[in-house]
PDB file of C-alpha atoms in Angstrom:
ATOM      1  CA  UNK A1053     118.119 124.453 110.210  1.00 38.00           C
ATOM      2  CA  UNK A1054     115.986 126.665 112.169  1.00 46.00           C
ATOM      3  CA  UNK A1055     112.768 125.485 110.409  1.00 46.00           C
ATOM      4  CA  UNK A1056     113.981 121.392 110.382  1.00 46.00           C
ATOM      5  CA  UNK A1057     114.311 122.161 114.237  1.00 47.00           C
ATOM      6  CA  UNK A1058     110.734 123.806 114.511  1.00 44.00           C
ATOM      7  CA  UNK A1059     109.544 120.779 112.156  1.00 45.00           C
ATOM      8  CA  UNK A1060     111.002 118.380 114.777  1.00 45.00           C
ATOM      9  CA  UNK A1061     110.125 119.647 117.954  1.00 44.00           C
ATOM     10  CA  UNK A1062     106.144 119.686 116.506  1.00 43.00           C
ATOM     11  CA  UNK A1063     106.397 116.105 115.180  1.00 43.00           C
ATOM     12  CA  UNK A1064     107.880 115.341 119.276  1.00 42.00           C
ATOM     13  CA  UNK A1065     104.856 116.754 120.662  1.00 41.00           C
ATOM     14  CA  UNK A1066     102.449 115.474 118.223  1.00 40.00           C
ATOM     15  CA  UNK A1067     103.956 111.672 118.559  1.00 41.00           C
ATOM     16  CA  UNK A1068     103.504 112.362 122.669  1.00 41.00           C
ATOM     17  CA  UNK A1069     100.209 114.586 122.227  1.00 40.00           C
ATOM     18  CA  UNK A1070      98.406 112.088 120.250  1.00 44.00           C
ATOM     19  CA  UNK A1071      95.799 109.763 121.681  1.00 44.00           C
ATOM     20  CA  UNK A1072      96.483 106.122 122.583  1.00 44.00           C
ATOM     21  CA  UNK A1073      94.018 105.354 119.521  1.00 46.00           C
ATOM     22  CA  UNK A1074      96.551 107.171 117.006  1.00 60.00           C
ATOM     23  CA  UNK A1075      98.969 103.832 117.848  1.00 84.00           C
ATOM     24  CA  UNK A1076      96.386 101.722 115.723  1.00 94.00           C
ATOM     25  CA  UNK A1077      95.665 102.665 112.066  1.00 92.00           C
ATOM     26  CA  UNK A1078      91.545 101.622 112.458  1.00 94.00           C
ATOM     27  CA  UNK A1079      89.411 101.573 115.278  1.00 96.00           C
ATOM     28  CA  UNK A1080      88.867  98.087 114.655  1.00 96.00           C
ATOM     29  CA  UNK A1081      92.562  97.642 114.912  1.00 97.00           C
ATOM     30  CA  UNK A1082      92.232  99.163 118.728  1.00 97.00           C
ATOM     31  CA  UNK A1083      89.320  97.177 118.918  1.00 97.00           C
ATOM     32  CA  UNK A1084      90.664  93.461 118.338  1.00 97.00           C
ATOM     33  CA  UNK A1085      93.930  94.252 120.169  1.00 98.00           C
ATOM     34  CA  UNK A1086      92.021  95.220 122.759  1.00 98.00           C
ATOM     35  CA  UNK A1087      90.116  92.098 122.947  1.00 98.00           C
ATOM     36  CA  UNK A1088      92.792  90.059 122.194  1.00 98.00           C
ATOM     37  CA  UNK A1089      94.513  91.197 125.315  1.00 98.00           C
ATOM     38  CA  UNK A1090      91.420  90.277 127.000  1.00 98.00           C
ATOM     39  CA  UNK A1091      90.914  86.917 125.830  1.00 98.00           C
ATOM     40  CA  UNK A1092      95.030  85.822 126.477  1.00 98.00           C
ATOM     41  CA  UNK A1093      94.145  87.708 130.302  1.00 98.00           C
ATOM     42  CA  UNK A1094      90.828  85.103 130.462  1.00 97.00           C
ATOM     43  CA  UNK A1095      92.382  82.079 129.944  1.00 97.00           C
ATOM     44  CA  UNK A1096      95.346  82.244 132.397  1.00 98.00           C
ATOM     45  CA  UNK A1097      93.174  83.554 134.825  1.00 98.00           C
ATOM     46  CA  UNK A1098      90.840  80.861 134.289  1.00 97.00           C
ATOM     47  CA  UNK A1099      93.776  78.478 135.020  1.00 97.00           C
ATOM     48  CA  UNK A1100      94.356  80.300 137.957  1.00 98.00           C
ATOM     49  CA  UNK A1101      90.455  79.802 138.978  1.00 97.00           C
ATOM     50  CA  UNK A1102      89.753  75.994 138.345  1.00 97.00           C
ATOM     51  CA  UNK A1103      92.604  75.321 140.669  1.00 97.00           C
ATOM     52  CA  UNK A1104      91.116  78.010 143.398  1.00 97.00           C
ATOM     53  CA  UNK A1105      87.943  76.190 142.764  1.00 96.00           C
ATOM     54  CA  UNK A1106      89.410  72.388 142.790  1.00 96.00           C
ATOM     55  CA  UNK A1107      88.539  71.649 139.414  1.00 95.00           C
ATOM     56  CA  UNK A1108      92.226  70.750 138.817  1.00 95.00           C
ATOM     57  CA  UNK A1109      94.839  69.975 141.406  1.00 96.00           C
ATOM     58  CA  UNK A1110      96.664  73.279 142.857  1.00 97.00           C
ATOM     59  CA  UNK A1111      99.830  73.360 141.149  1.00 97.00           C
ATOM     60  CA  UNK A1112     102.396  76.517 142.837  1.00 97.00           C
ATOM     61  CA  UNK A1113     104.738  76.761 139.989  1.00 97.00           C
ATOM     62  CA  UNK A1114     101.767  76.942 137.198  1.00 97.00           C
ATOM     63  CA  UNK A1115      99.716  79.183 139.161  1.00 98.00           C
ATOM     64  CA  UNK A1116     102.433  81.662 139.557  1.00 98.00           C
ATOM     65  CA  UNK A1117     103.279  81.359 135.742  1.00 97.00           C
ATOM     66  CA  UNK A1118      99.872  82.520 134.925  1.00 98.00           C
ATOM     67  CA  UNK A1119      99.189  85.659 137.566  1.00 98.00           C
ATOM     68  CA  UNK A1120     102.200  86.222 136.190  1.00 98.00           C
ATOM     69  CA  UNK A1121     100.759  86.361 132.900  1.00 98.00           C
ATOM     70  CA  UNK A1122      97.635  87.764 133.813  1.00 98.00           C
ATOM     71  CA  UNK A1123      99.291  90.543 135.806  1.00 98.00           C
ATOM     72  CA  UNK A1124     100.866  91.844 132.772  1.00 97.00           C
ATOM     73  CA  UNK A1125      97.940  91.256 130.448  1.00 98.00           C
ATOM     74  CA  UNK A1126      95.926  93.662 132.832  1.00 98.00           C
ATOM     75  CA  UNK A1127      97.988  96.739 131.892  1.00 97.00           C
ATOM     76  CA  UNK A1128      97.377  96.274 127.914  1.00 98.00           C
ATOM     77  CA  UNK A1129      93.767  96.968 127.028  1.00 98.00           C
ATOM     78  CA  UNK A1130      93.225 100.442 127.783  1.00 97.00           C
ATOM     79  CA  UNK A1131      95.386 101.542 125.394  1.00 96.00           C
ATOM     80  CA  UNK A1132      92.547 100.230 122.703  1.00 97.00           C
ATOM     81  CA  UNK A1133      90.174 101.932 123.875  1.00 97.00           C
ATOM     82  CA  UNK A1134      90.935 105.736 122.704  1.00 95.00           C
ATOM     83  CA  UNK A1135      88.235 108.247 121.613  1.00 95.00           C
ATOM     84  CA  UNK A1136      86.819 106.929 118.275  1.00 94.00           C
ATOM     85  CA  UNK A1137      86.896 103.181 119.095  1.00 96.00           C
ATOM     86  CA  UNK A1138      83.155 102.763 120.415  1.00 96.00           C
ATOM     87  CA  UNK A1139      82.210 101.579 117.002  1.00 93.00           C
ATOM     88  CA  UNK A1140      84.202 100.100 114.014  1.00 90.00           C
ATOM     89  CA  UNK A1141      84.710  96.685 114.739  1.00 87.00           C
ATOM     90  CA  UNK A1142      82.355  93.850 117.104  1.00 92.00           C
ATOM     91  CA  UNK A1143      82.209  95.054 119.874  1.00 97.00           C
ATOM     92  CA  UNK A1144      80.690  94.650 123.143  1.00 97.00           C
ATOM     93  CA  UNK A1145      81.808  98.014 124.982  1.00 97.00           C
ATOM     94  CA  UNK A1146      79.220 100.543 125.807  1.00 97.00           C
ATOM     95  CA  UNK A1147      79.118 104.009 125.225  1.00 97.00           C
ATOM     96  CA  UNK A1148      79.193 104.318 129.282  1.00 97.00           C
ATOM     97  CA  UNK A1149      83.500 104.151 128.186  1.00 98.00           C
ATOM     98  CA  UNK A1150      83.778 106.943 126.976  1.00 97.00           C
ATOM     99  CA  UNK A1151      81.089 108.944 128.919  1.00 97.00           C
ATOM    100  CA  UNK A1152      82.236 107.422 132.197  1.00 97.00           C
ATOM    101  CA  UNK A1153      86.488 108.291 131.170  1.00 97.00           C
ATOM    102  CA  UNK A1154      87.086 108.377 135.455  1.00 97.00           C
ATOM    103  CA  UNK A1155      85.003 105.660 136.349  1.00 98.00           C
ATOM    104  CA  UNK A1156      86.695 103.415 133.518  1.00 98.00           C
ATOM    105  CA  UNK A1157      89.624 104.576 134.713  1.00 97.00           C
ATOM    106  CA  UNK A1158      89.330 103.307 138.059  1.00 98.00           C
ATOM    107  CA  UNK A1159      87.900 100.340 137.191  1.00 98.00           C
ATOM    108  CA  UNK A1160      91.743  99.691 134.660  1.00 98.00           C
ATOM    109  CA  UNK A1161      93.595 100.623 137.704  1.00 98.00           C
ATOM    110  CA  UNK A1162      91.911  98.420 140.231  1.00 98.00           C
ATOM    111  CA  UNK A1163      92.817  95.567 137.694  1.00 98.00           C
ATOM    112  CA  UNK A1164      96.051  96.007 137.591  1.00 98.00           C
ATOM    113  CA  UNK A1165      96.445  96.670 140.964  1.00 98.00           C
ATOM    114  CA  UNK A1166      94.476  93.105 142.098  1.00 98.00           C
ATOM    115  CA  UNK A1167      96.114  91.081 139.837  1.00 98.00           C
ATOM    116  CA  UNK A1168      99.111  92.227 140.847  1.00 98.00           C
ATOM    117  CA  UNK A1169      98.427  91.243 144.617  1.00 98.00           C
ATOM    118  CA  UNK A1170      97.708  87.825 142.700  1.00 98.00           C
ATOM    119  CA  UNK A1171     100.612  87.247 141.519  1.00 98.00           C
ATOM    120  CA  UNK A1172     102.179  87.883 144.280  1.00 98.00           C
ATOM    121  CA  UNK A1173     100.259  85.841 146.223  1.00 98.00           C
ATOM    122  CA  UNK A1174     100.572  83.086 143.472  1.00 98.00           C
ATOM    123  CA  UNK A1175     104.437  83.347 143.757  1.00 98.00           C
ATOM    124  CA  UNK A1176     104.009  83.098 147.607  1.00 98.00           C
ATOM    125  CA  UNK A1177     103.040  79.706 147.073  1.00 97.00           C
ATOM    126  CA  UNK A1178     100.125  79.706 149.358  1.00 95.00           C
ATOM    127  CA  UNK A1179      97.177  78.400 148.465  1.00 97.00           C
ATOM    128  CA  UNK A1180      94.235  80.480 150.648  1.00 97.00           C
ATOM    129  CA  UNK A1181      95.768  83.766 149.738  1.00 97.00           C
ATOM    130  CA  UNK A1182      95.716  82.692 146.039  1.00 98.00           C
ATOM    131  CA  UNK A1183      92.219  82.268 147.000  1.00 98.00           C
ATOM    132  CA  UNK A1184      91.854  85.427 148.567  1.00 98.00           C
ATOM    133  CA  UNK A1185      93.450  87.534 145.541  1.00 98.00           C
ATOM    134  CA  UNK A1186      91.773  85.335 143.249  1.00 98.00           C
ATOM    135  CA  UNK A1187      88.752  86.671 144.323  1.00 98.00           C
ATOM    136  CA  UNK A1188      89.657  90.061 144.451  1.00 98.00           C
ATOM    137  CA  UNK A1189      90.403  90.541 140.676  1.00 98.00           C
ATOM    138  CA  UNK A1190      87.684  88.072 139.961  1.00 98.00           C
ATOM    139  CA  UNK A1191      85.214  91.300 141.104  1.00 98.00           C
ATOM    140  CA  UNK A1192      86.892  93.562 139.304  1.00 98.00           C
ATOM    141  CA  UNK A1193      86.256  92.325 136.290  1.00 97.00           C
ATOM    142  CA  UNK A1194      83.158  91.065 137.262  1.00 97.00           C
ATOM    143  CA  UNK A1195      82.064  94.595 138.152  1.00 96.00           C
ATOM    144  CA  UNK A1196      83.714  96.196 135.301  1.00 97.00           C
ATOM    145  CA  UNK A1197      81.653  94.148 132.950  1.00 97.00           C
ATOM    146  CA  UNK A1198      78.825  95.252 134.216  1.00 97.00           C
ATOM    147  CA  UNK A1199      78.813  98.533 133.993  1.00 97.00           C
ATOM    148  CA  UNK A1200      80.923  98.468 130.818  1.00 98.00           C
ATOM    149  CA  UNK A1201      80.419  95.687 128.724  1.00 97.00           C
ATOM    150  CA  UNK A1202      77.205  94.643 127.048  1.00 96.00           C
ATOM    151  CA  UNK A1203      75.694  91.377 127.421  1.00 90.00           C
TER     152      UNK A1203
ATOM    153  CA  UNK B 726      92.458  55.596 151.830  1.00 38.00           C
ATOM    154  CA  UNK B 727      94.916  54.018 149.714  1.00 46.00           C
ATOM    155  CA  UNK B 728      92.107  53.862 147.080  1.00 46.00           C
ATOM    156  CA  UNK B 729      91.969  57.940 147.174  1.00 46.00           C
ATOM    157  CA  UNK B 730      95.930  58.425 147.025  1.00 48.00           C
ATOM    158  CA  UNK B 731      95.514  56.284 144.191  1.00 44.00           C
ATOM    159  CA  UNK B 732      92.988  58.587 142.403  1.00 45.00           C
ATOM    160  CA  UNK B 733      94.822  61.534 143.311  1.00 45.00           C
ATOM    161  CA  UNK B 734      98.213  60.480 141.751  1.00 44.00           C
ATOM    162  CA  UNK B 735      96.120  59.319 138.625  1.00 44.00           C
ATOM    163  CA  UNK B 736      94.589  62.705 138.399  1.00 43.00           C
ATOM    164  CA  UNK B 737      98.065  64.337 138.879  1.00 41.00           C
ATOM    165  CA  UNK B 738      99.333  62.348 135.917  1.00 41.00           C
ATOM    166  CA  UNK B 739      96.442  62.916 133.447  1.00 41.00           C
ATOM    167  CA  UNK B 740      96.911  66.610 134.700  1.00 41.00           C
ATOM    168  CA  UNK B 741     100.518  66.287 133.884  1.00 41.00           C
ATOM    169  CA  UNK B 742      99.797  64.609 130.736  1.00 40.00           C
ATOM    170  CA  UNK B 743      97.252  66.494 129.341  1.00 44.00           C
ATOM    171  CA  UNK B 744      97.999  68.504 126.270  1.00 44.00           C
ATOM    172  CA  UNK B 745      98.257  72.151 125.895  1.00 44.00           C
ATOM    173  CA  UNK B 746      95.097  72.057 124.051  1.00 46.00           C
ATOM    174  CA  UNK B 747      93.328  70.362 127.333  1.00 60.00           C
ATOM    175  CA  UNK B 748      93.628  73.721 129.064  1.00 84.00           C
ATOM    176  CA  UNK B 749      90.622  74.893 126.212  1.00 94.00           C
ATOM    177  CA  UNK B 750      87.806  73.888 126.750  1.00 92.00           C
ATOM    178  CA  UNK B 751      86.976  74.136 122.611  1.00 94.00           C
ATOM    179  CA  UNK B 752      88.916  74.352 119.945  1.00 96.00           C
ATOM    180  CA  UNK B 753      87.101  77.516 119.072  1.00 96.00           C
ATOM    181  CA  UNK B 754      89.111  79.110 122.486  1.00 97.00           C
ATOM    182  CA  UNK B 755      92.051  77.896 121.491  1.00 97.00           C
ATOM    183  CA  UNK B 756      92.127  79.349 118.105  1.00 97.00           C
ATOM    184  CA  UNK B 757      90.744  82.654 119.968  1.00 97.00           C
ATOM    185  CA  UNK B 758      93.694  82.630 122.426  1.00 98.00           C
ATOM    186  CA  UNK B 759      96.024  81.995 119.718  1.00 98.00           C
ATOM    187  CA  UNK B 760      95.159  84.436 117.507  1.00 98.00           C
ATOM    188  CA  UNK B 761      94.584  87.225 120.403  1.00 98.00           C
ATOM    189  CA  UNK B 762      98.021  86.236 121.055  1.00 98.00           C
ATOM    190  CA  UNK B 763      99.538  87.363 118.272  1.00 98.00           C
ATOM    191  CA  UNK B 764      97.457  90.281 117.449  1.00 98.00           C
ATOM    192  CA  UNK B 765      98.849  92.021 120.651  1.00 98.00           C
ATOM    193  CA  UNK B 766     102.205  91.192 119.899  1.00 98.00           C
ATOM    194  CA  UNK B 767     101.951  92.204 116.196  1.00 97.00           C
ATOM    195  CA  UNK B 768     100.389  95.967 117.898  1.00 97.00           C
ATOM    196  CA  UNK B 769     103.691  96.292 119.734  1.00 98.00           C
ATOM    197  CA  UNK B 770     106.215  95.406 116.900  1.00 98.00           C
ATOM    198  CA  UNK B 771     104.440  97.350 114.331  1.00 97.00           C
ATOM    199  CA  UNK B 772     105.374 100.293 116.805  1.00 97.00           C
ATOM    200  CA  UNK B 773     108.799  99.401 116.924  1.00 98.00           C
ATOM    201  CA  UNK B 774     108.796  98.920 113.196  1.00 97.00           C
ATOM    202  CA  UNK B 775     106.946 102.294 112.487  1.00 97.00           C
ATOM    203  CA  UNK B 776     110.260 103.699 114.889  1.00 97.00           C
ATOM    204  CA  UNK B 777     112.724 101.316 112.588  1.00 97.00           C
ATOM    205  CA  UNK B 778     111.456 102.671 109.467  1.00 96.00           C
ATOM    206  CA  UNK B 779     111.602 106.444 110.532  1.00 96.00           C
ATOM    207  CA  UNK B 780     107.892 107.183 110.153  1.00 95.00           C
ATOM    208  CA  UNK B 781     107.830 108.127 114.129  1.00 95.00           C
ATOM    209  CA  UNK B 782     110.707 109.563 115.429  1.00 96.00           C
ATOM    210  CA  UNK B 783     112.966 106.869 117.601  1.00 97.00           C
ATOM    211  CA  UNK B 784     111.952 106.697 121.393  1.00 97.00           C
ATOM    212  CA  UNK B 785     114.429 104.383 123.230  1.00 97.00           C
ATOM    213  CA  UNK B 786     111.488 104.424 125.983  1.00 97.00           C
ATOM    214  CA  UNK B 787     108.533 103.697 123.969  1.00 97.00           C
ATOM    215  CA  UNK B 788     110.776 101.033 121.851  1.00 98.00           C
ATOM    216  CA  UNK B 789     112.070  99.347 124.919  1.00 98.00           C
ATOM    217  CA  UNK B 790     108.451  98.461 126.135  1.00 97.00           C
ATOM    218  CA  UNK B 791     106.857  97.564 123.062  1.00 98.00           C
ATOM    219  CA  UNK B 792     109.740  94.931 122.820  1.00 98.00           C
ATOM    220  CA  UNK B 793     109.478  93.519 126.574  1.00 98.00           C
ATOM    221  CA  UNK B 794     105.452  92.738 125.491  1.00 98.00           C
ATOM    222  CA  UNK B 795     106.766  91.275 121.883  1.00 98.00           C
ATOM    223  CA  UNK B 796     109.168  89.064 124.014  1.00 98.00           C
ATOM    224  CA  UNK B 797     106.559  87.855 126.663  1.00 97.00           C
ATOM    225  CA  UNK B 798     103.780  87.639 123.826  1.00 98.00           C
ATOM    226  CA  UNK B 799     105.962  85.116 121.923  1.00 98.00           C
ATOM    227  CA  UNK B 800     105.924  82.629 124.478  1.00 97.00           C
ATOM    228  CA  UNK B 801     102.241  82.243 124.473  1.00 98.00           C
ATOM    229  CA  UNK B 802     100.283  81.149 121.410  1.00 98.00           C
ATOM    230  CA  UNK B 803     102.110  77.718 120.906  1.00 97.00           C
ATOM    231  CA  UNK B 804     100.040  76.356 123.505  1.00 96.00           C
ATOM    232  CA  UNK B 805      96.535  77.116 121.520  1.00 97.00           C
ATOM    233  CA  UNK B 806      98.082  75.064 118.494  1.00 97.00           C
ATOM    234  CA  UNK B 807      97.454  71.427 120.633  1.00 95.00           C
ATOM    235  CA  UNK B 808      95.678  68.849 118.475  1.00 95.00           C
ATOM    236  CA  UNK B 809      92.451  68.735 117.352  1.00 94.00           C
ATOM    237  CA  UNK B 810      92.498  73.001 117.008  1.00 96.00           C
ATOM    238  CA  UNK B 811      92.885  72.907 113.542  1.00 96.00           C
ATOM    239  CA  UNK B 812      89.466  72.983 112.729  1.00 93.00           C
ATOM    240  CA  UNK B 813      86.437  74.512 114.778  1.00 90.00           C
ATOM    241  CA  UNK B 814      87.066  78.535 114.767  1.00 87.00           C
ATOM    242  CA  UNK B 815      88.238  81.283 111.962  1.00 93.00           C
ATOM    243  CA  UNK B 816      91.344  79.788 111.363  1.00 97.00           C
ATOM    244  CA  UNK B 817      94.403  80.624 108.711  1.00 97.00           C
ATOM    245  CA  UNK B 818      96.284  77.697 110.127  1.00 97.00           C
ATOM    246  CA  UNK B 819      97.665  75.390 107.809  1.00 97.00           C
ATOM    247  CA  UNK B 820      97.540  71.472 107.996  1.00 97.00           C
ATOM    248  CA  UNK B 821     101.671  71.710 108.050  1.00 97.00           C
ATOM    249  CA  UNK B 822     101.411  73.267 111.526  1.00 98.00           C
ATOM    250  CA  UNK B 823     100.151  69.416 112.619  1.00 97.00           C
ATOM    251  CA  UNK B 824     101.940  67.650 110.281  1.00 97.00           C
ATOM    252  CA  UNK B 825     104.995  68.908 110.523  1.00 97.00           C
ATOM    253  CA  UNK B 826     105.188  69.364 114.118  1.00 97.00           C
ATOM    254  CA  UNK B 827     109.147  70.229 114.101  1.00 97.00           C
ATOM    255  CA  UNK B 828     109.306  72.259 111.961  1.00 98.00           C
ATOM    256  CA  UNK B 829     106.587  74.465 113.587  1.00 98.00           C
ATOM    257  CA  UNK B 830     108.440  74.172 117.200  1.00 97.00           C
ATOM    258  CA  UNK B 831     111.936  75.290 116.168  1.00 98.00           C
ATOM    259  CA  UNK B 832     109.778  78.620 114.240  1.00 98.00           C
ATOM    260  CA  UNK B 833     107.947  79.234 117.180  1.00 98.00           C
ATOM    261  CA  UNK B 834     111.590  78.875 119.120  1.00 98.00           C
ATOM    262  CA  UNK B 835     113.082  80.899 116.675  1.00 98.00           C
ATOM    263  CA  UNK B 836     110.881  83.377 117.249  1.00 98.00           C
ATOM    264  CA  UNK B 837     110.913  83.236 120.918  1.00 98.00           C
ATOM    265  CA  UNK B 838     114.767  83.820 120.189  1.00 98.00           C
ATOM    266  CA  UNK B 839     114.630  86.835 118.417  1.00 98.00           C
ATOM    267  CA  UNK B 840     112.480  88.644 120.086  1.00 98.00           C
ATOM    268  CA  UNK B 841     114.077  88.204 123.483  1.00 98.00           C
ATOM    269  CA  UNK B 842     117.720  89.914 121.286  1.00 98.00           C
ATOM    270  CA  UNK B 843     114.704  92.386 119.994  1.00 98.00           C
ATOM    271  CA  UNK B 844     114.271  93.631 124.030  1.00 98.00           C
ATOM    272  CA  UNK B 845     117.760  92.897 124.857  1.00 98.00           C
ATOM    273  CA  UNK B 846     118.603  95.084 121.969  1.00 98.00           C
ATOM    274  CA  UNK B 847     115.677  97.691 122.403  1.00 98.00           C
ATOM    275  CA  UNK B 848     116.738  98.338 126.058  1.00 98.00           C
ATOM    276  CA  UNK B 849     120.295  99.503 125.108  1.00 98.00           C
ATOM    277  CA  UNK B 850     119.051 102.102 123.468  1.00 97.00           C
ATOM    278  CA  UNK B 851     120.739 101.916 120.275  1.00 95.00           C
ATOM    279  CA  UNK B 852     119.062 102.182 116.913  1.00 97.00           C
ATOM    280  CA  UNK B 853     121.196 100.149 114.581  1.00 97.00           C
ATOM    281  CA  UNK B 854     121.218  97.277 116.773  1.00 97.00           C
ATOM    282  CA  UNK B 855     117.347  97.773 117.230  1.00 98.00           C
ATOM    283  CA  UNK B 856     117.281  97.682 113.426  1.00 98.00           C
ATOM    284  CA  UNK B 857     119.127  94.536 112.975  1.00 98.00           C
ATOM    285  CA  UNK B 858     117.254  92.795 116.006  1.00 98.00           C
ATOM    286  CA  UNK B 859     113.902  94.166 114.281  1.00 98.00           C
ATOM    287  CA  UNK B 860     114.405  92.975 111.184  1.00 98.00           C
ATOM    288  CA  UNK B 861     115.619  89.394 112.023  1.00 98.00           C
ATOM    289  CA  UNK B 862     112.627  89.370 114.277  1.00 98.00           C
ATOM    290  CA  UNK B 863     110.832  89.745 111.163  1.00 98.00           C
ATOM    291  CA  UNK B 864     111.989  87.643 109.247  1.00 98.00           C
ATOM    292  CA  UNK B 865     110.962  84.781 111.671  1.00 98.00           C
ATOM    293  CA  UNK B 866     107.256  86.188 111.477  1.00 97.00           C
ATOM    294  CA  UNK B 867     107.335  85.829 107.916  1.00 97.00           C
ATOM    295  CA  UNK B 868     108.820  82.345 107.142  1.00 96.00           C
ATOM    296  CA  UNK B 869     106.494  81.027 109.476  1.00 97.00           C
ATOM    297  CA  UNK B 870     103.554  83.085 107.777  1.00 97.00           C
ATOM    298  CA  UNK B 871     104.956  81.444 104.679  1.00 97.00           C
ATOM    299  CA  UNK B 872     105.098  77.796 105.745  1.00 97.00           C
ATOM    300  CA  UNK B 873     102.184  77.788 107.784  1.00 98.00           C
ATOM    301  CA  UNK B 874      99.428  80.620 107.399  1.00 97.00           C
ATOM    302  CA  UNK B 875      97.178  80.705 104.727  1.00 96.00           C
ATOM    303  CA  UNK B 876      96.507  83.830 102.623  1.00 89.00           C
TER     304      UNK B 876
END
């Protein structure tokens, strides 16, 4: 009983231990979630954008319906990017990822944090705030890219 | 005047009336968004399943946010099925998904179903009921896999 216990308490600490990239069985797994997270992010918030840029008339309710979206889209992809998943699948990361960790870091954070002001600002139902936060995220990702993501 | 309120409310309508695949600009990002769609859901119930079939030990936690991303994920790739995306991208989508275009909504509302008693079930923290909502989750992936995904 004493050993079963032993065995349990290591597997605990293991399973909370073990890198985000243990959750996917191949670093190409990490990789295309990853991206996929990404790509459903990029299309609501390019929703959000051609009404901030009046390519489509400013509708509140579907604005909000994407930040929303987009705000919890942000919070996904860094779990695909654990130590081993720089190579493995097609990818456009660069090395800087994993050499960078703090700087990547802050650059996830910031993300989540901006679109989070958009959605909020989406739900407010106001259109030059929307603006505003659109913005905001819009150069976090813009800045993200380039120090992280290969052209 | 009257001739601008007049193109205004005309672009409203088209806006309005514009199918889900109008928010893509190619079928190609359509079939991108769909499939990144599901890929991130299919990460997060694979963890619940890996917790439902004892190969990590059950975290009511870790299971109860997996399922809150399944639930939100569900609602999204039906609008990157709109017509004319069943061609033009790396696709597995059948002809049946257009042709029968019923059948395909009440899976995808099936699914949207099941997975919202999947986070329902996941946040009470009980592993039987977790089990049962799991598995009849499941079972909605794969009859629609069945009907309307190639191999």
């Amino acid at each position: 009983m004493k050993a079963f216990a032993c065995i349990a308490a290591a597997a605990t600490l293991m399973a909370l231990a073990a890198p985000a990239s243990a959750q996917f069985a191949k670093p190409e797994d990490a990789i295309k979630y990853r991206q996929g997270a990404f790509t459903v992010m990029g299309a609501h918030f390019s929703r959000i954008g051609a009404m901030v840029n009046g390519k489509v008339p400013y509708d509140a309710k579907a604005a909000a319906d994407n930040a929303a979206v987009v705000a919890e889209m942000a919070k996904l992809p860094w779990a695909g990017f654990g130590p081993g998943t720089d190579k493995g699948g097609n990818t456009k990361a660069k090395p800087e990822i994993w050499t960078e960790q703090v700087k990547f870091k802050e650059g996830g954070d910031k993300l989540m944090a901006e679109s989070a002001k958009l959605a909020t600002a989406a739900k407010a139902g106001n259109l030059d705030a929307l603006k505003t936060a659109f913005a905001a995220t819009a150069d976090t990702c813009k800045s993200c890219h380039d120090a992280f993501r290969s052209k």
